[in-house]
Amino acid sequence: MKDRARHFKALDKELAAENDTLKVVTMDMQQLLLCPKSFASAVYYKRKLSVHNFTLYDLKSKDVFCYLWHEGQGGLDSDEFASIIVDFLLSVPDNVESVIFWSDGCTYQNRNANLSSAMKYMFVNNLKPTLKEVHQKYLTRGHTQMEADSVHAAIETNSSKIEVYTPTEWETVIKTQDVKTHTM
């Protein structure tokens, strides 16, 4: 099953390379980022602020979009992810008629009624008239390595030797990867 899913993702990537009206995107949530992140042992026992990064990676252009927020601004409920994905869809260029999302099958992030309802609302109310269809496809559980994960690895590598004290500093670290960040 994992090979079959990866095969179809590769086919979608080839289709996007040949077709300017199609956008193929992988999306995933990065492992929790913490503030402060320090090497001082006294900070280890202090209460830390949870910072979240949801990443979308365009397989054709290799553009990366990171949506960053901390626990004081929002949680990890399906409505946060529905808002992010609809925001992304509304931002695609007008020549794009079709978007294919590849992700893991995480229910609260991308496999829920809130996301389906938000996308339906977007289409029914013609919020993005040039967009005709959106497809969601899922990789096999336990085998969800995607291009978005490479961005997460680069962020972790770049932050491994620095201290981070505020969520804004996480945004700066992420921007060193030459990605677009959106804060909630």
mmCIF file with all atom_site columns, C-alpha atoms in Angstrom:
data_model
loop_
_atom_site.group_PDB
_atom_site.id
_atom_site.type_symbol
_atom_site.label_atom_id
_atom_site.label_alt_id
_atom_site.label_comp_id
_atom_site.label_asym_id
_atom_site.label_entity_id
_atom_site.label_seq_id
_atom_site.pdbx_PDB_ins_code
_atom_site.Cartn_x
_atom_site.Cartn_y
_atom_site.Cartn_z
_atom_site.occupancy
_atom_site.B_iso_or_equiv
_atom_site.pdbx_formal_charge
_atom_site.auth_seq_id
_atom_site.auth_comp_id
_atom_site.auth_asym_id
_atom_site.auth_atom_id
_atom_site.pdbx_PDB_model_num
ATOM 1   C CA . MET A 1 1   ? 0.000   0.000  0.000   1.00 0.00 ? 1   MET A CA 1
ATOM 2   C CA . LYS A 1 2   ? 2.821   2.437  0.828   1.00 0.00 ? 2   LYS A CA 1
ATOM 3   C CA . ASP A 1 3   ? 4.455   1.897  -2.566  1.00 0.00 ? 3   ASP A CA 1
ATOM 4   C CA . ARG A 1 4   ? 1.102   2.359  -4.308  1.00 0.00 ? 4   ARG A CA 1
ATOM 5   C CA . ALA A 1 5   ? 0.430   5.660  -2.494  1.00 0.00 ? 5   ALA A CA 1
ATOM 6   C CA . ARG A 1 6   ? 3.940   6.947  -3.257  1.00 0.00 ? 6   ARG A CA 1
ATOM 7   C CA . HIS A 1 7   ? 3.524   5.929  -6.907  1.00 0.00 ? 7   HIS A CA 1
ATOM 8   C CA . PHE A 1 8   ? 0.320   7.961  -7.223  1.00 0.00 ? 8   PHE A CA 1
ATOM 9   C CA . LYS A 1 9   ? 1.905   10.945 -5.484  1.00 0.00 ? 9   LYS A CA 1
ATOM 10  C CA . ALA A 1 10  ? 4.773   10.784 -7.995  1.00 0.00 ? 10  ALA A CA 1
ATOM 11  C CA . LEU A 1 11  ? 2.250   10.663 -10.863 1.00 0.00 ? 11  LEU A CA 1
ATOM 12  C CA . ASP A 1 12  ? 0.472   13.734 -9.470  1.00 0.00 ? 12  ASP A CA 1
ATOM 13  C CA . LYS A 1 13  ? 3.820   15.515 -9.232  1.00 0.00 ? 13  LYS A CA 1
ATOM 14  C CA . GLU A 1 14  ? 4.514   14.737 -12.911 1.00 0.00 ? 14  GLU A CA 1
ATOM 15  C CA . LEU A 1 15  ? 1.031   15.975 -13.881 1.00 0.00 ? 15  LEU A CA 1
ATOM 16  C CA . ALA A 1 16  ? 1.650   19.262 -12.056 1.00 0.00 ? 16  ALA A CA 1
ATOM 17  C CA . ALA A 1 17  ? 4.983   19.695 -13.853 1.00 0.00 ? 17  ALA A CA 1
ATOM 18  C CA . GLU A 1 18  ? 3.165   19.481 -17.201 1.00 0.00 ? 18  GLU A CA 1
ATOM 19  C CA . ASN A 1 19  ? 0.081   21.511 -16.284 1.00 0.00 ? 19  ASN A CA 1
ATOM 20  C CA . ASP A 1 20  ? 0.058   25.103 -15.011 1.00 0.00 ? 20  ASP A CA 1
ATOM 21  C CA . THR A 1 21  ? -3.580  24.833 -13.910 1.00 0.00 ? 21  THR A CA 1
ATOM 22  C CA . LEU A 1 22  ? -2.766  22.072 -11.393 1.00 0.00 ? 22  LEU A CA 1
ATOM 23  C CA . LYS A 1 23  ? -1.056  22.513 -8.023  1.00 0.00 ? 23  LYS A CA 1
ATOM 24  C CA . VAL A 1 24  ? 0.075   19.475 -6.000  1.00 0.00 ? 24  VAL A CA 1
ATOM 25  C CA . VAL A 1 25  ? 0.880   20.168 -2.358  1.00 0.00 ? 25  VAL A CA 1
ATOM 26  C CA . THR A 1 26  ? 2.060   18.077 0.580   1.00 0.00 ? 26  THR A CA 1
ATOM 27  C CA . MET A 1 27  ? 1.088   19.272 4.045   1.00 0.00 ? 27  MET A CA 1
ATOM 28  C CA . ASP A 1 28  ? 2.060   18.274 7.544   1.00 0.00 ? 28  ASP A CA 1
ATOM 29  C CA . MET A 1 29  ? 2.375   19.528 11.099  1.00 0.00 ? 29  MET A CA 1
ATOM 30  C CA . GLN A 1 30  ? 5.881   19.937 12.504  1.00 0.00 ? 30  GLN A CA 1
ATOM 31  C CA . GLN A 1 31  ? 6.799   18.411 15.831  1.00 0.00 ? 31  GLN A CA 1
ATOM 32  C CA . LEU A 1 32  ? 6.070   20.835 18.658  1.00 0.00 ? 32  LEU A CA 1
ATOM 33  C CA . LEU A 1 33  ? 8.377   23.851 18.926  1.00 0.00 ? 33  LEU A CA 1
ATOM 34  C CA . LEU A 1 34  ? 8.954   25.267 22.417  1.00 0.00 ? 34  LEU A CA 1
ATOM 35  C CA . CYS A 1 35  ? 9.674   28.726 23.823  1.00 0.00 ? 35  CYS A CA 1
ATOM 36  C CA . PRO A 1 36  ? 12.023  29.287 25.396  1.00 0.00 ? 36  PRO A CA 1
ATOM 37  C CA . LYS A 1 37  ? 14.486  26.865 23.805  1.00 0.00 ? 37  LYS A CA 1
ATOM 38  C CA . SER A 1 38  ? 17.689  27.319 25.714  1.00 0.00 ? 38  SER A CA 1
ATOM 39  C CA . PHE A 1 39  ? 20.811  25.437 26.663  1.00 0.00 ? 39  PHE A CA 1
ATOM 40  C CA . ALA A 1 40  ? 20.671  26.715 30.250  1.00 0.00 ? 40  ALA A CA 1
ATOM 41  C CA . SER A 1 41  ? 19.681  23.878 32.573  1.00 0.00 ? 41  SER A CA 1
ATOM 42  C CA . ALA A 1 42  ? 17.510  26.176 34.724  1.00 0.00 ? 42  ALA A CA 1
ATOM 43  C CA . VAL A 1 43  ? 15.179  26.781 31.774  1.00 0.00 ? 43  VAL A CA 1
ATOM 44  C CA . TYR A 1 44  ? 14.596  23.043 31.343  1.00 0.00 ? 44  TYR A CA 1
ATOM 45  C CA . TYR A 1 45  ? 12.255  22.951 34.353  1.00 0.00 ? 45  TYR A CA 1
ATOM 46  C CA . LYS A 1 46  ? 10.328  26.129 33.491  1.00 0.00 ? 46  LYS A CA 1
ATOM 47  C CA . ARG A 1 47  ? 6.905   26.171 31.830  1.00 0.00 ? 47  ARG A CA 1
ATOM 48  C CA . LYS A 1 48  ? 7.279   26.484 28.069  1.00 0.00 ? 48  LYS A CA 1
ATOM 49  C CA . LEU A 1 49  ? 4.992   27.986 25.449  1.00 0.00 ? 49  LEU A CA 1
ATOM 50  C CA . SER A 1 50  ? 3.963   25.544 22.702  1.00 0.00 ? 50  SER A CA 1
ATOM 51  C CA . VAL A 1 51  ? 4.478   26.865 19.173  1.00 0.00 ? 51  VAL A CA 1
ATOM 52  C CA . HIS A 1 52  ? 2.900   25.099 16.182  1.00 0.00 ? 52  HIS A CA 1
ATOM 53  C CA . ASN A 1 53  ? 4.031   25.066 12.550  1.00 0.00 ? 53  ASN A CA 1
ATOM 54  C CA . PHE A 1 54  ? 1.778   23.667 9.812   1.00 0.00 ? 54  PHE A CA 1
ATOM 55  C CA . THR A 1 55  ? 3.692   23.410 6.534   1.00 0.00 ? 55  THR A CA 1
ATOM 56  C CA . LEU A 1 56  ? 2.440   23.243 2.941   1.00 0.00 ? 56  LEU A CA 1
ATOM 57  C CA . TYR A 1 57  ? 4.973   22.349 0.227   1.00 0.00 ? 57  TYR A CA 1
ATOM 58  C CA . ASP A 1 58  ? 4.239   22.910 -3.484  1.00 0.00 ? 58  ASP A CA 1
ATOM 59  C CA . LEU A 1 59  ? 5.772   19.957 -5.338  1.00 0.00 ? 59  LEU A CA 1
ATOM 60  C CA . LYS A 1 60  ? 6.218   21.821 -8.648  1.00 0.00 ? 60  LYS A CA 1
ATOM 61  C CA . SER A 1 61  ? 7.539   25.215 -7.580  1.00 0.00 ? 61  SER A CA 1
ATOM 62  C CA . LYS A 1 62  ? 9.064   23.965 -4.303  1.00 0.00 ? 62  LYS A CA 1
ATOM 63  C CA . ASP A 1 63  ? 7.448   26.963 -2.592  1.00 0.00 ? 63  ASP A CA 1
ATOM 64  C CA . VAL A 1 64  ? 6.919   26.437 1.119   1.00 0.00 ? 64  VAL A CA 1
ATOM 65  C CA . PHE A 1 65  ? 4.215   28.031 3.260   1.00 0.00 ? 65  PHE A CA 1
ATOM 66  C CA . CYS A 1 66  ? 4.499   27.783 7.048   1.00 0.00 ? 66  CYS A CA 1
ATOM 67  C CA . TYR A 1 67  ? 1.568   28.763 9.236   1.00 0.00 ? 67  TYR A CA 1
ATOM 68  C CA . LEU A 1 68  ? 2.895   29.533 12.708  1.00 0.00 ? 68  LEU A CA 1
ATOM 69  C CA . TRP A 1 69  ? 0.957   30.132 15.933  1.00 0.00 ? 69  TRP A CA 1
ATOM 70  C CA . HIS A 1 70  ? 1.358   29.569 19.663  1.00 0.00 ? 70  HIS A CA 1
ATOM 71  C CA . GLU A 1 71  ? -1.035  28.003 22.150  1.00 0.00 ? 71  GLU A CA 1
ATOM 72  C CA . GLY A 1 72  ? -2.274  31.413 23.302  1.00 0.00 ? 72  GLY A CA 1
ATOM 73  C CA . GLN A 1 73  ? -3.514  32.145 19.775  1.00 0.00 ? 73  GLN A CA 1
ATOM 74  C CA . GLY A 1 74  ? -5.118  28.825 18.949  1.00 0.00 ? 74  GLY A CA 1
ATOM 75  C CA . GLY A 1 75  ? -5.141  25.128 19.552  1.00 0.00 ? 75  GLY A CA 1
ATOM 76  C CA . LEU A 1 76  ? -4.855  22.030 17.454  1.00 0.00 ? 76  LEU A CA 1
ATOM 77  C CA . ASP A 1 77  ? -8.510  21.577 16.578  1.00 0.00 ? 77  ASP A CA 1
ATOM 78  C CA . SER A 1 78  ? -9.895  20.872 13.137  1.00 0.00 ? 78  SER A CA 1
ATOM 79  C CA . ASP A 1 79  ? -11.168 24.443 12.769  1.00 0.00 ? 79  ASP A CA 1
ATOM 80  C CA . GLU A 1 80  ? -7.613  25.863 12.944  1.00 0.00 ? 80  GLU A CA 1
ATOM 81  C CA . PHE A 1 81  ? -6.465  23.545 10.170  1.00 0.00 ? 81  PHE A CA 1
ATOM 82  C CA . ALA A 1 82  ? -9.584  24.206 8.064   1.00 0.00 ? 82  ALA A CA 1
ATOM 83  C CA . SER A 1 83  ? -8.864  27.948 8.324   1.00 0.00 ? 83  SER A CA 1
ATOM 84  C CA . ILE A 1 84  ? -5.248  27.438 7.269   1.00 0.00 ? 84  ILE A CA 1
ATOM 85  C CA . ILE A 1 85  ? -6.069  25.231 4.287   1.00 0.00 ? 85  ILE A CA 1
ATOM 86  C CA . VAL A 1 86  ? -8.843  27.533 3.042   1.00 0.00 ? 86  VAL A CA 1
ATOM 87  C CA . ASP A 1 87  ? -6.507  30.534 3.454   1.00 0.00 ? 87  ASP A CA 1
ATOM 88  C CA . PHE A 1 88  ? -3.933  28.698 1.359   1.00 0.00 ? 88  PHE A CA 1
ATOM 89  C CA . LEU A 1 89  ? -6.524  27.831 -1.304  1.00 0.00 ? 89  LEU A CA 1
ATOM 90  C CA . LEU A 1 90  ? -7.653  31.448 -1.509  1.00 0.00 ? 90  LEU A CA 1
ATOM 91  C CA . SER A 1 91  ? -4.032  32.506 -2.080  1.00 0.00 ? 91  SER A CA 1
ATOM 92  C CA . VAL A 1 92  ? -3.289  30.228 -5.056  1.00 0.00 ? 92  VAL A CA 1
ATOM 93  C CA . PRO A 1 93  ? -2.765  32.074 -8.357  1.00 0.00 ? 93  PRO A CA 1
ATOM 94  C CA . ASP A 1 94  ? -5.832  32.611 -10.524 1.00 0.00 ? 94  ASP A CA 1
ATOM 95  C CA . ASN A 1 95  ? -4.528  30.304 -13.266 1.00 0.00 ? 95  ASN A CA 1
ATOM 96  C CA . VAL A 1 96  ? -4.814  27.312 -10.879 1.00 0.00 ? 96  VAL A CA 1
ATOM 97  C CA . GLU A 1 97  ? -8.027  25.371 -11.428 1.00 0.00 ? 97  GLU A CA 1
ATOM 98  C CA . SER A 1 98  ? -7.260  22.240 -9.428  1.00 0.00 ? 98  SER A CA 1
ATOM 99  C CA . VAL A 1 99  ? -5.351  21.516 -6.204  1.00 0.00 ? 99  VAL A CA 1
ATOM 100 C CA . ILE A 1 100 ? -4.342  18.091 -4.918  1.00 0.00 ? 100 ILE A CA 1
ATOM 101 C CA . PHE A 1 101 ? -3.343  17.821 -1.265  1.00 0.00 ? 101 PHE A CA 1
ATOM 102 C CA . TRP A 1 102 ? -1.220  14.889 -0.086  1.00 0.00 ? 102 TRP A CA 1
ATOM 103 C CA . SER A 1 103 ? -1.014  14.344 3.668   1.00 0.00 ? 103 SER A CA 1
ATOM 104 C CA . ASP A 1 104 ? -1.067  11.804 6.436   1.00 0.00 ? 104 ASP A CA 1
ATOM 105 C CA . GLY A 1 105 ? -4.478  10.635 7.602   1.00 0.00 ? 105 GLY A CA 1
ATOM 106 C CA . CYS A 1 106 ? -4.451  12.653 10.819  1.00 0.00 ? 106 CYS A CA 1
ATOM 107 C CA . THR A 1 107 ? -8.119  13.200 11.615  1.00 0.00 ? 107 THR A CA 1
ATOM 108 C CA . TYR A 1 108 ? -7.956  16.537 13.431  1.00 0.00 ? 108 TYR A CA 1
ATOM 109 C CA . GLN A 1 109 ? -5.679  18.084 10.792  1.00 0.00 ? 109 GLN A CA 1
ATOM 110 C CA . ASN A 1 110 ? -6.967  17.045 7.417   1.00 0.00 ? 110 ASN A CA 1
ATOM 111 C CA . ARG A 1 111 ? -9.558  14.281 7.533   1.00 0.00 ? 111 ARG A CA 1
ATOM 112 C CA . ASN A 1 112 ? -12.627 15.791 9.173   1.00 0.00 ? 112 ASN A CA 1
ATOM 113 C CA . ALA A 1 113 ? -16.040 17.317 8.556   1.00 0.00 ? 113 ALA A CA 1
ATOM 114 C CA . ASN A 1 114 ? -14.906 20.851 9.477   1.00 0.00 ? 114 ASN A CA 1
ATOM 115 C CA . LEU A 1 115 ? -12.375 20.929 6.648   1.00 0.00 ? 115 LEU A CA 1
ATOM 116 C CA . SER A 1 116 ? -14.872 19.473 4.174   1.00 0.00 ? 116 SER A CA 1
ATOM 117 C CA . SER A 1 117 ? -17.485 22.017 5.252   1.00 0.00 ? 117 SER A CA 1
ATOM 118 C CA . ALA A 1 118 ? -15.020 24.920 5.010   1.00 0.00 ? 118 ALA A CA 1
ATOM 119 C CA . MET A 1 119 ? -14.009 23.926 1.482   1.00 0.00 ? 119 MET A CA 1
ATOM 120 C CA . LYS A 1 120 ? -17.647 23.433 0.484   1.00 0.00 ? 120 LYS A CA 1
ATOM 121 C CA . TYR A 1 121 ? -18.454 26.902 1.882   1.00 0.00 ? 121 TYR A CA 1
ATOM 122 C CA . MET A 1 122 ? -15.592 28.337 -0.166  1.00 0.00 ? 122 MET A CA 1
ATOM 123 C CA . PHE A 1 123 ? -16.950 26.762 -3.371  1.00 0.00 ? 123 PHE A CA 1
ATOM 124 C CA . VAL A 1 124 ? -20.658 27.448 -2.720  1.00 0.00 ? 124 VAL A CA 1
ATOM 125 C CA . ASN A 1 125 ? -19.946 31.116 -2.007  1.00 0.00 ? 125 ASN A CA 1
ATOM 126 C CA . ASN A 1 126 ? -17.581 31.368 -4.973  1.00 0.00 ? 126 ASN A CA 1
ATOM 127 C CA . LEU A 1 127 ? -14.770 32.800 -2.829  1.00 0.00 ? 127 LEU A CA 1
ATOM 128 C CA . LYS A 1 128 ? -12.178 31.647 -5.381  1.00 0.00 ? 128 LYS A CA 1
ATOM 129 C CA . PRO A 1 129 ? -14.016 31.601 -8.740  1.00 0.00 ? 129 PRO A CA 1
ATOM 130 C CA . THR A 1 130 ? -11.045 30.308 -10.733 1.00 0.00 ? 130 THR A CA 1
ATOM 131 C CA . LEU A 1 131 ? -10.601 27.226 -8.526  1.00 0.00 ? 131 LEU A CA 1
ATOM 132 C CA . LYS A 1 132 ? -12.738 24.350 -9.827  1.00 0.00 ? 132 LYS A CA 1
ATOM 133 C CA . GLU A 1 133 ? -11.734 21.357 -7.666  1.00 0.00 ? 133 GLU A CA 1
ATOM 134 C CA . VAL A 1 134 ? -9.735  20.233 -4.641  1.00 0.00 ? 134 VAL A CA 1
ATOM 135 C CA . HIS A 1 135 ? -8.663  16.645 -4.025  1.00 0.00 ? 135 HIS A CA 1
ATOM 136 C CA . GLN A 1 136 ? -7.361  15.208 -0.771  1.00 0.00 ? 136 GLN A CA 1
ATOM 137 C CA . LYS A 1 137 ? -5.161  12.126 -0.919  1.00 0.00 ? 137 LYS A CA 1
ATOM 138 C CA . TYR A 1 138 ? -3.559  10.298 1.971   1.00 0.00 ? 138 TYR A CA 1
ATOM 139 C CA . LEU A 1 139 ? -0.344  8.343  2.343   1.00 0.00 ? 139 LEU A CA 1
ATOM 140 C CA . THR A 1 140 ? -0.319  4.987  4.104   1.00 0.00 ? 140 THR A CA 1
ATOM 141 C CA . ARG A 1 141 ? -0.192  5.148  7.883   1.00 0.00 ? 141 ARG A CA 1
ATOM 142 C CA . GLY A 1 142 ? 3.343   4.746  9.209   1.00 0.00 ? 142 GLY A CA 1
ATOM 143 C CA . HIS A 1 143 ? 4.855   5.630  5.815   1.00 0.00 ? 143 HIS A CA 1
ATOM 144 C CA . THR A 1 144 ? 4.123   9.326  5.475   1.00 0.00 ? 144 THR A CA 1
ATOM 145 C CA . GLN A 1 145 ? 7.511   10.779 4.573   1.00 0.00 ? 145 GLN A CA 1
ATOM 146 C CA . MET A 1 146 ? 6.770   13.858 2.462   1.00 0.00 ? 146 MET A CA 1
ATOM 147 C CA . GLU A 1 147 ? 8.591   16.870 1.087   1.00 0.00 ? 147 GLU A CA 1
ATOM 148 C CA . ALA A 1 148 ? 7.104   19.022 3.858   1.00 0.00 ? 148 ALA A CA 1
ATOM 149 C CA . ASP A 1 149 ? 9.087   16.897 6.323   1.00 0.00 ? 149 ASP A CA 1
ATOM 150 C CA . SER A 1 150 ? 12.360  18.007 4.712   1.00 0.00 ? 150 SER A CA 1
ATOM 151 C CA . VAL A 1 151 ? 11.463  21.595 5.627   1.00 0.00 ? 151 VAL A CA 1
ATOM 152 C CA . HIS A 1 152 ? 10.874  20.524 9.229   1.00 0.00 ? 152 HIS A CA 1
ATOM 153 C CA . ALA A 1 153 ? 14.251  18.773 9.313   1.00 0.00 ? 153 ALA A CA 1
ATOM 154 C CA . ALA A 1 154 ? 15.988  21.895 7.990   1.00 0.00 ? 154 ALA A CA 1
ATOM 155 C CA . ILE A 1 155 ? 14.276  24.063 10.613  1.00 0.00 ? 155 ILE A CA 1
ATOM 156 C CA . GLU A 1 156 ? 15.377  21.688 13.382  1.00 0.00 ? 156 GLU A CA 1
ATOM 157 C CA . THR A 1 157 ? 18.932  21.622 12.048  1.00 0.00 ? 157 THR A CA 1
ATOM 158 C CA . ASN A 1 158 ? 19.112  25.436 11.831  1.00 0.00 ? 158 ASN A CA 1
ATOM 159 C CA . SER A 1 159 ? 17.760  25.835 15.341  1.00 0.00 ? 159 SER A CA 1
ATOM 160 C CA . SER A 1 160 ? 19.926  23.150 16.950  1.00 0.00 ? 160 SER A CA 1
ATOM 161 C CA . LYS A 1 161 ? 22.669  25.545 18.026  1.00 0.00 ? 161 LYS A CA 1
ATOM 162 C CA . ILE A 1 162 ? 20.647  28.654 18.822  1.00 0.00 ? 162 ILE A CA 1
ATOM 163 C CA . GLU A 1 163 ? 18.422  29.729 21.666  1.00 0.00 ? 163 GLU A CA 1
ATOM 164 C CA . VAL A 1 164 ? 14.859  30.832 20.962  1.00 0.00 ? 164 VAL A CA 1
ATOM 165 C CA . TYR A 1 165 ? 12.950  32.897 23.506  1.00 0.00 ? 165 TYR A CA 1
ATOM 166 C CA . THR A 1 166 ? 9.813   34.075 21.657  1.00 0.00 ? 166 THR A CA 1
ATOM 167 C CA . PRO A 1 167 ? 7.488   32.711 18.940  1.00 0.00 ? 167 PRO A CA 1
ATOM 168 C CA . THR A 1 168 ? 8.634   35.591 16.708  1.00 0.00 ? 168 THR A CA 1
ATOM 169 C CA . GLU A 1 169 ? 12.161  34.221 16.903  1.00 0.00 ? 169 GLU A CA 1
ATOM 170 C CA . TRP A 1 170 ? 10.833  30.867 15.619  1.00 0.00 ? 170 TRP A CA 1
ATOM 171 C CA . GLU A 1 171 ? 9.420   32.784 12.654  1.00 0.00 ? 171 GLU A CA 1
ATOM 172 C CA . THR A 1 172 ? 12.893  34.231 12.010  1.00 0.00 ? 172 THR A CA 1
ATOM 173 C CA . VAL A 1 173 ? 14.467  30.756 12.175  1.00 0.00 ? 173 VAL A CA 1
ATOM 174 C CA . ILE A 1 174 ? 11.880  29.435 9.716   1.00 0.00 ? 174 ILE A CA 1
ATOM 175 C CA . LYS A 1 175 ? 12.406  32.343 7.327   1.00 0.00 ? 175 LYS A CA 1
ATOM 176 C CA . THR A 1 176 ? 16.093  31.411 7.057   1.00 0.00 ? 176 THR A CA 1
ATOM 177 C CA . GLN A 1 177 ? 14.788  28.498 4.945   1.00 0.00 ? 177 GLN A CA 1
ATOM 178 C CA . ASP A 1 178 ? 13.479  31.063 2.413   1.00 0.00 ? 178 ASP A CA 1
ATOM 179 C CA . VAL A 1 179 ? 9.860   30.146 3.096   1.00 0.00 ? 179 VAL A CA 1
ATOM 180 C CA . LYS A 1 180 ? 6.736   32.231 3.407   1.00 0.00 ? 180 LYS A CA 1
ATOM 181 C CA . THR A 1 181 ? 5.422   32.357 6.962   1.00 0.00 ? 181 THR A CA 1
ATOM 182 C CA . HIS A 1 182 ? 1.940   33.253 8.077   1.00 0.00 ? 182 HIS A CA 1
ATOM 183 C CA . THR A 1 183 ? 1.170   33.901 11.704  1.00 0.00 ? 183 THR A CA 1
ATOM 184 C CA . MET A 1 184 ? -2.268  33.402 13.183  1.00 0.00 ? 184 MET A CA 1
#
